[in-house]
Coordinates of C-alpha atoms and ligand atoms in Angstrom, one line a residue:
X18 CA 22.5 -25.6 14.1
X19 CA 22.5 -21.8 13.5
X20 CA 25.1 -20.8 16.2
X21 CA 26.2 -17.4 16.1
X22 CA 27.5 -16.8 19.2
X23 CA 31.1 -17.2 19.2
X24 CA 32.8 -14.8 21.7
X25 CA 36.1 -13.8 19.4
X26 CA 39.5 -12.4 20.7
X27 CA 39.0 -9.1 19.0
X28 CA 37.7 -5.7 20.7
X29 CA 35.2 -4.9 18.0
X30 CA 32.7 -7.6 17.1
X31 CA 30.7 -9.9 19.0
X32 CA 30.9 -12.6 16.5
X33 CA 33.9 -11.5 13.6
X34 CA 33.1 -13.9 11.4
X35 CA 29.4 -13.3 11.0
X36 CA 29.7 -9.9 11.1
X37 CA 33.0 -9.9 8.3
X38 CA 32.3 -12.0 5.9
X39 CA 32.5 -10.7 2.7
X40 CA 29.2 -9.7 0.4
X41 CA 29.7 -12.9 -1.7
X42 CA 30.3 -15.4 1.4
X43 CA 26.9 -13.6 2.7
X44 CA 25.1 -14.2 -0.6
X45 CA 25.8 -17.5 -0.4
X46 CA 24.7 -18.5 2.9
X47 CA 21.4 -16.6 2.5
X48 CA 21.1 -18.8 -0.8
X49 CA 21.5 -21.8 0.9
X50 CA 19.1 -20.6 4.3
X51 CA 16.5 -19.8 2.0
X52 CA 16.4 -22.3 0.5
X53 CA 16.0 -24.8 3.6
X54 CA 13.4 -22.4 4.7
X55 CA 11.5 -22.5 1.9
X56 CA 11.3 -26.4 2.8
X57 CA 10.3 -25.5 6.1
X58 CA 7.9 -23.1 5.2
X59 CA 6.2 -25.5 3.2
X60 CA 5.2 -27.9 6.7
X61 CA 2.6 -25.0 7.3
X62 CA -0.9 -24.8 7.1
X63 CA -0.4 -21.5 5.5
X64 CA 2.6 -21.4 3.3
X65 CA 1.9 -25.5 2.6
X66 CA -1.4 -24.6 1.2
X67 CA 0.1 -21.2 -0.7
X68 CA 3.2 -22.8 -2.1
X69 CA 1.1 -26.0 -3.4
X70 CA -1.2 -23.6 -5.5
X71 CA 1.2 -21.9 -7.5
X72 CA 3.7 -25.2 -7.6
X73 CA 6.6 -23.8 -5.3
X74 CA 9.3 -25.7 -4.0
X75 CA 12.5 -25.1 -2.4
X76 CA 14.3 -26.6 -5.6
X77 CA 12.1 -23.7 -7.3
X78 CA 15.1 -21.6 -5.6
X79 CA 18.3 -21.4 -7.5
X80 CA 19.2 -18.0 -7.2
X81 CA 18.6 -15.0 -4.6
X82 CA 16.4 -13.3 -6.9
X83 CA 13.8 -16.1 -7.4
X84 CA 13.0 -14.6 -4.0
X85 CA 10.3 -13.2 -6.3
X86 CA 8.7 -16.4 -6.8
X87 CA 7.8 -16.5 -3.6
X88 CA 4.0 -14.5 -2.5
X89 CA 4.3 -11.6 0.3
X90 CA 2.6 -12.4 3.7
X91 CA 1.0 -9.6 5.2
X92 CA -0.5 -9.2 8.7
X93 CA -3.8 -10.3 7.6
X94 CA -2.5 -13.3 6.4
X95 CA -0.9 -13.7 10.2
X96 CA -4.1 -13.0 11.7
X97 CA -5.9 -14.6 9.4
X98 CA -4.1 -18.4 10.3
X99 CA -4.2 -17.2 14.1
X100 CA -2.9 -18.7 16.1
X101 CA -1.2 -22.0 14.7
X102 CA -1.6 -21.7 10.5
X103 CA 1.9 -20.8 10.3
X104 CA 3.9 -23.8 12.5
X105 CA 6.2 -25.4 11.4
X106 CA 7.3 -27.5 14.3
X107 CA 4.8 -30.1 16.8
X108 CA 3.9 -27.7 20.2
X109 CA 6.5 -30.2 21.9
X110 CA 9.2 -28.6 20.7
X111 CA 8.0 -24.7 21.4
X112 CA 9.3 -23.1 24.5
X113 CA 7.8 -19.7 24.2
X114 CA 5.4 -17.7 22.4
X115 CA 4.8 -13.6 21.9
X116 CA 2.5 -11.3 20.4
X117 CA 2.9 -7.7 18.9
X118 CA 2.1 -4.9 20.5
X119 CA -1.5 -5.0 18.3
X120 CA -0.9 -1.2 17.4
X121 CA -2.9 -1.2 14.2
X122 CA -5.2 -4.0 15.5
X123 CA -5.5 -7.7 16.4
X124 CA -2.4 -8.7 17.7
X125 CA -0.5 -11.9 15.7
X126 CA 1.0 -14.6 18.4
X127 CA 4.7 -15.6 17.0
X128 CA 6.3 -19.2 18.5
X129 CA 9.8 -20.1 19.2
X130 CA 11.7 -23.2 19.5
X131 CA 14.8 -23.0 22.4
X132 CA 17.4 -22.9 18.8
X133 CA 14.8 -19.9 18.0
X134 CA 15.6 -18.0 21.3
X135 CA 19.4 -18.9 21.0
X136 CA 19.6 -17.3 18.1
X137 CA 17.4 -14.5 18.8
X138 CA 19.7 -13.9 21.9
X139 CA 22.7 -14.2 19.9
X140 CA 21.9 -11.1 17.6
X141 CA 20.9 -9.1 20.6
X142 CA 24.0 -9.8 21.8
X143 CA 25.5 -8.8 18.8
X144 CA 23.4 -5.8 18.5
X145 CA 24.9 -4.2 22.3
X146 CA 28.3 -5.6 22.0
X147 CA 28.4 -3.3 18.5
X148 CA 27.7 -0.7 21.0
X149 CA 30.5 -1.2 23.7
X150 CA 28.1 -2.4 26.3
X151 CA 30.5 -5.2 28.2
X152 CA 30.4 -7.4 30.9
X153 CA 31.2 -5.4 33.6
X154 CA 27.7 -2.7 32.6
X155 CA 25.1 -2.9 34.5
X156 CA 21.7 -3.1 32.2
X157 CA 19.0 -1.5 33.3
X158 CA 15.3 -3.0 30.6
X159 CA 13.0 -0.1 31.5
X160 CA 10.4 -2.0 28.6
X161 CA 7.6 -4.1 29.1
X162 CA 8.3 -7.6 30.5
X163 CA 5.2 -10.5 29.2
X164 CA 3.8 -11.0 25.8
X165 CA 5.9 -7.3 24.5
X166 CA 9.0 -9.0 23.0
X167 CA 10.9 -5.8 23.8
X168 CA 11.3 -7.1 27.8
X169 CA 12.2 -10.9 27.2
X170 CA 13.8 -10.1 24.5
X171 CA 16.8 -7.9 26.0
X172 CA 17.0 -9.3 28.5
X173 CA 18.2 -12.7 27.5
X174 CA 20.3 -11.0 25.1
X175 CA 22.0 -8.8 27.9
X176 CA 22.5 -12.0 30.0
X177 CA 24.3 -13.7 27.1
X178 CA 26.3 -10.8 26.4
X179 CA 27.7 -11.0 30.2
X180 CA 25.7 -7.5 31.5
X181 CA 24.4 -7.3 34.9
X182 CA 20.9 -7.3 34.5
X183 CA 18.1 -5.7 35.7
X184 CA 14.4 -6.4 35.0
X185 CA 12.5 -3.9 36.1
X186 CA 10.3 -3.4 33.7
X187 CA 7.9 -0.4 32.4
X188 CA 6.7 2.6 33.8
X189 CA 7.3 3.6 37.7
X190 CA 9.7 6.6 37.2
X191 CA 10.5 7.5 40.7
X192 CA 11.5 3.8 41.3
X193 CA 13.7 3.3 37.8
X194 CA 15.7 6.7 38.8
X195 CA 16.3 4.9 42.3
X196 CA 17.6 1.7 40.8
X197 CA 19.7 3.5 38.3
X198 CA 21.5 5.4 41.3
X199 CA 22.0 2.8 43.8
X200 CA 23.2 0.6 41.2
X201 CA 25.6 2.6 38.9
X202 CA 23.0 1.7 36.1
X203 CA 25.6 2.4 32.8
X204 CA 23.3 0.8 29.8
X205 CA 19.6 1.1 29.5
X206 CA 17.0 -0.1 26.5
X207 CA 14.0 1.9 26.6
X208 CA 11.3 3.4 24.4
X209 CA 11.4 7.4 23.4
X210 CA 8.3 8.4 25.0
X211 CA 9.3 7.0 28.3
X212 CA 13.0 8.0 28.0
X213 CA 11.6 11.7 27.1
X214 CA 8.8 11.3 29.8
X215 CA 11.9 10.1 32.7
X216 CA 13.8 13.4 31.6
X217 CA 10.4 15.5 33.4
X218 CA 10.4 13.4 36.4
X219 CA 14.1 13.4 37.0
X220 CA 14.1 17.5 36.5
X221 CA 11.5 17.6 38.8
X222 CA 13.5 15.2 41.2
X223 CA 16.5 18.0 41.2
X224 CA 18.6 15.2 39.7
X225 CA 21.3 15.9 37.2
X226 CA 21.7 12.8 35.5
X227 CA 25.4 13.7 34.3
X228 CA 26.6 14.2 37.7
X229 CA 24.5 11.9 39.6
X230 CA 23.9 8.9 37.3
X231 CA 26.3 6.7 35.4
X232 CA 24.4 6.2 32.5
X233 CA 26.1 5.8 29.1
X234 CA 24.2 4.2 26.4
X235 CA 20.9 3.7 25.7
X236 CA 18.9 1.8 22.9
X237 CA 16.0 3.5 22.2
X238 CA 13.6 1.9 19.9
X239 CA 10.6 0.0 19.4
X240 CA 8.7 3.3 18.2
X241 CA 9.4 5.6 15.7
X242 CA 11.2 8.8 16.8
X243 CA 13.2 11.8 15.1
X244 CA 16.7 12.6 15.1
X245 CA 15.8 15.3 17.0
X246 CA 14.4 13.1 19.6
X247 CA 17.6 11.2 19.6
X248 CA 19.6 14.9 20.1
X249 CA 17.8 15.5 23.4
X250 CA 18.1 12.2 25.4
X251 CA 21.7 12.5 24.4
X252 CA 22.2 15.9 25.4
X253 CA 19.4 15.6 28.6
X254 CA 21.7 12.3 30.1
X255 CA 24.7 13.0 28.5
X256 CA 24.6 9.7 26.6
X257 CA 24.8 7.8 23.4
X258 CA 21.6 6.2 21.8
X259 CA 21.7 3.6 19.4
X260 CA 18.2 3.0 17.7
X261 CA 17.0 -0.6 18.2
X262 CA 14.5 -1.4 15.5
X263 CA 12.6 -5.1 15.1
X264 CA 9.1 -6.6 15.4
X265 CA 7.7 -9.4 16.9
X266 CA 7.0 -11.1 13.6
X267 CA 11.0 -11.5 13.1
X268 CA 11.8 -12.3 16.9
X269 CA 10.9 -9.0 18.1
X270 CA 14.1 -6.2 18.7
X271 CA 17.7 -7.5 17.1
X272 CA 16.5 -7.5 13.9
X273 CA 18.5 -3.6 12.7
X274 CA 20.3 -2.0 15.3
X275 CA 22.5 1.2 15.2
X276 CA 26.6 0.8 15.5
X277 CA 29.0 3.3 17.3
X278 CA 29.1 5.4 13.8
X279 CA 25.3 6.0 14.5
X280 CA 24.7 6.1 11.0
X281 CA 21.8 3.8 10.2
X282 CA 21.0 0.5 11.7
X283 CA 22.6 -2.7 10.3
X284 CA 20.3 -5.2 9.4
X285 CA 21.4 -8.8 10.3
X286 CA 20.9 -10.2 7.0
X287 CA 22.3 -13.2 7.6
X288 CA 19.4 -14.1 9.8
X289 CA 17.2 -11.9 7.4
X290 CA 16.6 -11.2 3.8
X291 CA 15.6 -7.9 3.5
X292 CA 14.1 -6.0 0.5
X293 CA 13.1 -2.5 -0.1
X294 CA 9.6 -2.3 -2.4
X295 CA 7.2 0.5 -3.5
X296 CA 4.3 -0.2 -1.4
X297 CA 2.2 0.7 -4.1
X298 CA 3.3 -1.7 -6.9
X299 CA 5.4 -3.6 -4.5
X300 CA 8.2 -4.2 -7.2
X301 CA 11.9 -3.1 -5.5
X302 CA 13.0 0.2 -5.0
X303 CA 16.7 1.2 -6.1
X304 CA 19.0 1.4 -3.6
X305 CA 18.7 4.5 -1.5
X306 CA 15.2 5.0 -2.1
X307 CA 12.8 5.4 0.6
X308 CA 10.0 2.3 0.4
X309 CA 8.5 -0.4 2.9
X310 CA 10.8 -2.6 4.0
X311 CA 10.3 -6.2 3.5
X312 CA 12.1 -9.0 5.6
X313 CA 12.3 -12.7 5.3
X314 CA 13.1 -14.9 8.1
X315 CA 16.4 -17.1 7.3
X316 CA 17.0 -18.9 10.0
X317 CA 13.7 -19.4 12.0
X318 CA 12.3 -22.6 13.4
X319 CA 9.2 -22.6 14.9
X320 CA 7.8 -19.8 12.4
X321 CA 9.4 -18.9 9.6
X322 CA 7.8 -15.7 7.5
X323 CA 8.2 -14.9 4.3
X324 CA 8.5 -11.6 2.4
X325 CA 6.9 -10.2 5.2
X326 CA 5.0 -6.7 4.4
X327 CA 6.6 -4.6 7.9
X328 CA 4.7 -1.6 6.5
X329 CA 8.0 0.4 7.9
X330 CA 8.7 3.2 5.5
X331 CA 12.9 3.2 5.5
X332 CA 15.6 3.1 2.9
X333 CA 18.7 0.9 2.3
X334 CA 21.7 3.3 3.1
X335 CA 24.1 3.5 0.0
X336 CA 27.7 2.4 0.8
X337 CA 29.8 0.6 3.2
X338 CA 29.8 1.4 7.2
X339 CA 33.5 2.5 8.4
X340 CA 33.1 0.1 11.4
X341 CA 33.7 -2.8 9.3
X342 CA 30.4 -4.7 9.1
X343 CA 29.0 -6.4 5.9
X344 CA 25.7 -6.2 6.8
X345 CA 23.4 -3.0 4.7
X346 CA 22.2 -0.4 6.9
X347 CA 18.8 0.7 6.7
X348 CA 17.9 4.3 7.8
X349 CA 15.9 5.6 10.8
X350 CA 12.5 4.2 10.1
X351 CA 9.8 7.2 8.9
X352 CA 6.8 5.7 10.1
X353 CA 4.6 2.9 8.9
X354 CA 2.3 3.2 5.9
X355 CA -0.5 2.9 8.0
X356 CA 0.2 6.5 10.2
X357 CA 0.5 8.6 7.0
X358 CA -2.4 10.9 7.2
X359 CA -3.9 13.1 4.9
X360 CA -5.3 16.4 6.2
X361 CA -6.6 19.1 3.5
X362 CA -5.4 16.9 0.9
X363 CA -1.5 16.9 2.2
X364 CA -0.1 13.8 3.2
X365 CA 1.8 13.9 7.1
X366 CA 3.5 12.0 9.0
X367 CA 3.7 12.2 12.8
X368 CA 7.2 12.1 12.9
X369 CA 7.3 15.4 10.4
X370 CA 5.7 17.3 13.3
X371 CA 8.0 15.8 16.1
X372 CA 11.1 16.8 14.4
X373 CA 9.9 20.5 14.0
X374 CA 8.9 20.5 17.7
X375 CA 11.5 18.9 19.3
X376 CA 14.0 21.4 17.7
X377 CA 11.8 24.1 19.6
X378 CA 13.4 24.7 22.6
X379 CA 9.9 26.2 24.8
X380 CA 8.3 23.1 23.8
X381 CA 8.6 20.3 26.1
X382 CA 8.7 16.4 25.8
X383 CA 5.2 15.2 24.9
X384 CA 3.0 16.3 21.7
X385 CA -0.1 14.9 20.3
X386 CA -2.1 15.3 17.2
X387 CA -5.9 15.4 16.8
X388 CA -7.1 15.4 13.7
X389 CA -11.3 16.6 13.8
X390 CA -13.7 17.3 11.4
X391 CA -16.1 20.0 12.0
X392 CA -18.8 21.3 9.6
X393 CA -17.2 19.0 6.6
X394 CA -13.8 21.0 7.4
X395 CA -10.9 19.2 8.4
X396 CA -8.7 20.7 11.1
X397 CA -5.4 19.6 12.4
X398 CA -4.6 20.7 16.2
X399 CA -1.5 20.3 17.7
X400 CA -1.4 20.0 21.2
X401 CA 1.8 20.4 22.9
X402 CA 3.4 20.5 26.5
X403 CA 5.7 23.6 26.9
X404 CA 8.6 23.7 29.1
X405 CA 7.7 26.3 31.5
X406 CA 3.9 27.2 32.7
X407 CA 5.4 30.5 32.1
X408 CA 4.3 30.0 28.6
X409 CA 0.5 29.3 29.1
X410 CA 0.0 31.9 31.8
X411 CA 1.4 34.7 30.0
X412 CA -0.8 35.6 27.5
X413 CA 1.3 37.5 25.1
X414 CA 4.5 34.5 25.5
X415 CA 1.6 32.3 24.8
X416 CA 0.6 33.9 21.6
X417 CA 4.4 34.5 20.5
X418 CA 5.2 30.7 21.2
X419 CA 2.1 29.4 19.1
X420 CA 2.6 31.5 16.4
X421 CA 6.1 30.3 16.3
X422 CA 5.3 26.7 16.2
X423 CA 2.5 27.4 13.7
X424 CA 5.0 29.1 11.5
X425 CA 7.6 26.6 11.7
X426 CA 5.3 23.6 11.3
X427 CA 3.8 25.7 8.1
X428 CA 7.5 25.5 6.9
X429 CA 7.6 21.8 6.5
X430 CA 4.3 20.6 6.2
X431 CA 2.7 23.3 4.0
X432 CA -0.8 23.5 5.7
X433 CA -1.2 25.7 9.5
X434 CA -2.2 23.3 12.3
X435 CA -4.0 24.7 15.2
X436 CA -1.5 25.1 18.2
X437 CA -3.1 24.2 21.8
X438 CA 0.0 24.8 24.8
X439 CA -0.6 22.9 27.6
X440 CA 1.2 22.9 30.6
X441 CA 4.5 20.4 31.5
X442 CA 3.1 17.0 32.4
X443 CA -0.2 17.6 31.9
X444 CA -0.9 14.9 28.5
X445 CA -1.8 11.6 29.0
X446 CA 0.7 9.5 29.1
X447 CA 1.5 5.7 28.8
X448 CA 3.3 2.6 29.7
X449 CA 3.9 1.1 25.9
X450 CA 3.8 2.9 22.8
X451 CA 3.5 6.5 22.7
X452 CA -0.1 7.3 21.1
X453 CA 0.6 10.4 18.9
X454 CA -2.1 10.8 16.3
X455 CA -6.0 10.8 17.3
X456 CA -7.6 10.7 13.9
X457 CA -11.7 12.0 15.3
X458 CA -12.4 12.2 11.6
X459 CA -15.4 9.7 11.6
X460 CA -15.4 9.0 7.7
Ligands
ADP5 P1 3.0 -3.7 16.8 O1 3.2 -3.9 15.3 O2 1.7 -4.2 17.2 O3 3.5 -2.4 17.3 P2 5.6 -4.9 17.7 O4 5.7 -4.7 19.1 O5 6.1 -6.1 17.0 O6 4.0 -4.8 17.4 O7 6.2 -3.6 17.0 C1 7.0 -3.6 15.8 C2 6.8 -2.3 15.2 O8 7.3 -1.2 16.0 C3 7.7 -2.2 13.9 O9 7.0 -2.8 12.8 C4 7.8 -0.7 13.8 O10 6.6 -0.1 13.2 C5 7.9 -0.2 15.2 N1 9.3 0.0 15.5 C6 10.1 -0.9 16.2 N2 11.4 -0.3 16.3 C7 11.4 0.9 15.8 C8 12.4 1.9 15.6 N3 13.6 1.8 16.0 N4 12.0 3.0 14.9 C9 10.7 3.1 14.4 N5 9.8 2.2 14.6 C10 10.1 1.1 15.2
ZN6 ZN1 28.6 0.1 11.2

């Protein structure tokens, strides 16, 4: 019903027509998707009670902008119908079923019938092709495989697509490395912390990944992370990375993803409508302005969500891209709402203090940020790996280096963190998400 997946004659796009259309064409077949899933919505528990209350109906619809007529869900409203509140179709027809990562909390389980995964393939597709993975690439998912959507995900997208690929999964460095060189791995999807963590271990291996691997691409998402970030897993593998944004509440990755111009992530809008609000009064943003982005599912079966808080702090990119595609771009994603903290009344993100360490070059690949209270004072420490032990053993380079994160960091977030070194490899790390921020503040 919703296929997207026609292989074209041209070079560029996975599926011209699509990805071409004009604005106007677009327009019109969100109008029309909406709609319909506005009817769907309505066979819910959830939305069928919601949309009764206030008198909505899909004939209620008669313009794009009477999107506004239609209540936001939130994640509590997910967790509150948990697990089934939200189906729209009888468990017969469901094939497979996710949850998110449950980083701020209770996880929320998201269905899908097989037209659901199709689709959800197809834009994946879409998403690497945009890239110049091709048949021919070997694929290499270095993400969690089960309930993460990031594993599945990619992978039936990369098998769609034509790649040659490879499953294996999360964490075991030593073991990736080795697939990657006995099978000429060229394209990999993985998260930052693991791709920056893999850069240590193949150091340490004596391996130079630009003479000994043939990697090429990578999409790297799933987590926020810095353009700096992005700077030194290009330069470390000698690479491109396209950022890979999406959550399992819309499918899971495939939802924005980065083109060859690298200059914000396209948003698929014709499988989602996707609004920009102040999270604060939650009325739209102008164009360009940072706010949280919101995101409607257009085409989805099993689950559709609508006006969908993501709590993902990004802007709509003004202007067209020069690679030809309709579909806006968002920008890099800041951080959600939730990780904003406040220290000595200054608001910080994480990802402020990533970009300032990352362009350090003594400081290594893994950071974290405790946040304590002692005494009724608040201090921010900012523990960091450095590069060489040489700079924790040497007393005075220790000194020189902290003072010169300190000083730097004072530069952009206006307050002095405390600055712990600890030596290469030494923080904890993890399989999934990266945990950055330890908030001990009991309050
Ligand atoms: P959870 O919300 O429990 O982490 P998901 O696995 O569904 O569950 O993760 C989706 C979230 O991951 C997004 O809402 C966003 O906060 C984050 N995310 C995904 N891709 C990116 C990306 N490219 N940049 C920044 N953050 C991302
Ligand atoms: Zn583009």
């Amino acid at each position: 019903m919703y296929c997207m997946g026609n292989r074209t004659t041209t070079d560029t796009f996975w599926d011209e027509s699509a990805e071409t259309l004009s604005y106007d064409e677009l327009e019109n077949l969100q109008l029309t998707r909406l709609k319909k899933i506005v009817e769907r919505a309505s066979r819910s528990e959830f939305y069928g009670g919601r949309f009764a209350e206030i008198g909505l109906r899909a004939d209620s619809i008669s313009s794009l902008d009477d999107i506004t007529k239609i209540p936001f869900t939130s994640k509590q409203d997910l967790r509150d119908s948990y697990p089934y509140g939200l189906l729209c179709e009888p468990k017969d027809r469901l094939v497979r079923m996710h949850v998110s990562s449950g980083t701020t909390g209770q996880a929320t389980a998201v269905f899908y019938t097989r037209t659901d995964l199709e689709v959800w393939a197809d834009l994946l597709a879409r998403c690497m092709y945009m890239t110049g993975a091709r048949p021919g690439d070997t694929f290499q998912n270095l993400t969690g495989y089960g309930l993460f959507t990031g594993g599945l995900g990619f992978h039936y997208g990369a098998e769609r697509l034509g790649l040659l690929t490879i499953p294996s999964g999360a964490g075991n460095s030593k073991r990736q490395i080795q697939i990657m060189r006995d099978f000429s791995t060229s394209v990999i999807h993985i998260i930052p912390s693991f791709a920056l963590l893999l850069m240590d271990v193949i150091t340490e291996l004596g391996i130079d990944p630009r003479r000994d691997l043939s990697l090429k691409i990578a999409f790297v998402g799933a987590e926020p992370y810095s353009e700096e970030v992005r700077r030194r897993i290009e330069d470390f593998y000698g690479i491109k990375v396209y950022n890979s944004y999406g959550l399992s509440e819309m499918n899971g990755p495939g939802v924005a993803f980065e083109c060859r111009c690298q200059d914000g992530l396209h948003l698929w809008e014709d499988a989602f409508l996707v609004e920009v609000v102040n999270p604060e009064t939650l009325k739209p943003v102008p164009e360009g302005t940072y706010g949280e982005l919101v995101l409607t599912t257009l085409t989805r079966e099993a689950m559709p969500i609508l006006r969908y808080r993501t709590k993902d702090l990004t802007r709509i990119i003004p202007g067209s891209c020069s690679c030809g595609r309709v579909h806006k771009r968002i920008d890099r994603i800041r951080g959600r709402s939730d990780d904003m903290f406040i220290i000595k009344g200054v608001n910080v993100f994480p990802i402020q203090v990533e970009q300032v360490l990352m362009n350090i070059s003594e400081v290594g690949n893994n950071y974290v940020i405790m946040l304590r209270r002692e005494k009724n004072l608040d201090e921010m420490v900012v523990r960091v790996e450095v590069t060489d032990r040489i700079f924790v053993e040497d007393m005075r380079r220790l000194q020189q280096l902290q003072r010169k994160i300190a000083h730097e960091l004072k530069g952009e977030l206006l307050l002095t963190p405390k600055i712990e070194l600890v030596e290469p490899n030494s923080l904890p790390r993890s399989d999934g998400k990266a945990t950055r921020l330890i908030d001990q503040r009991t309050t």
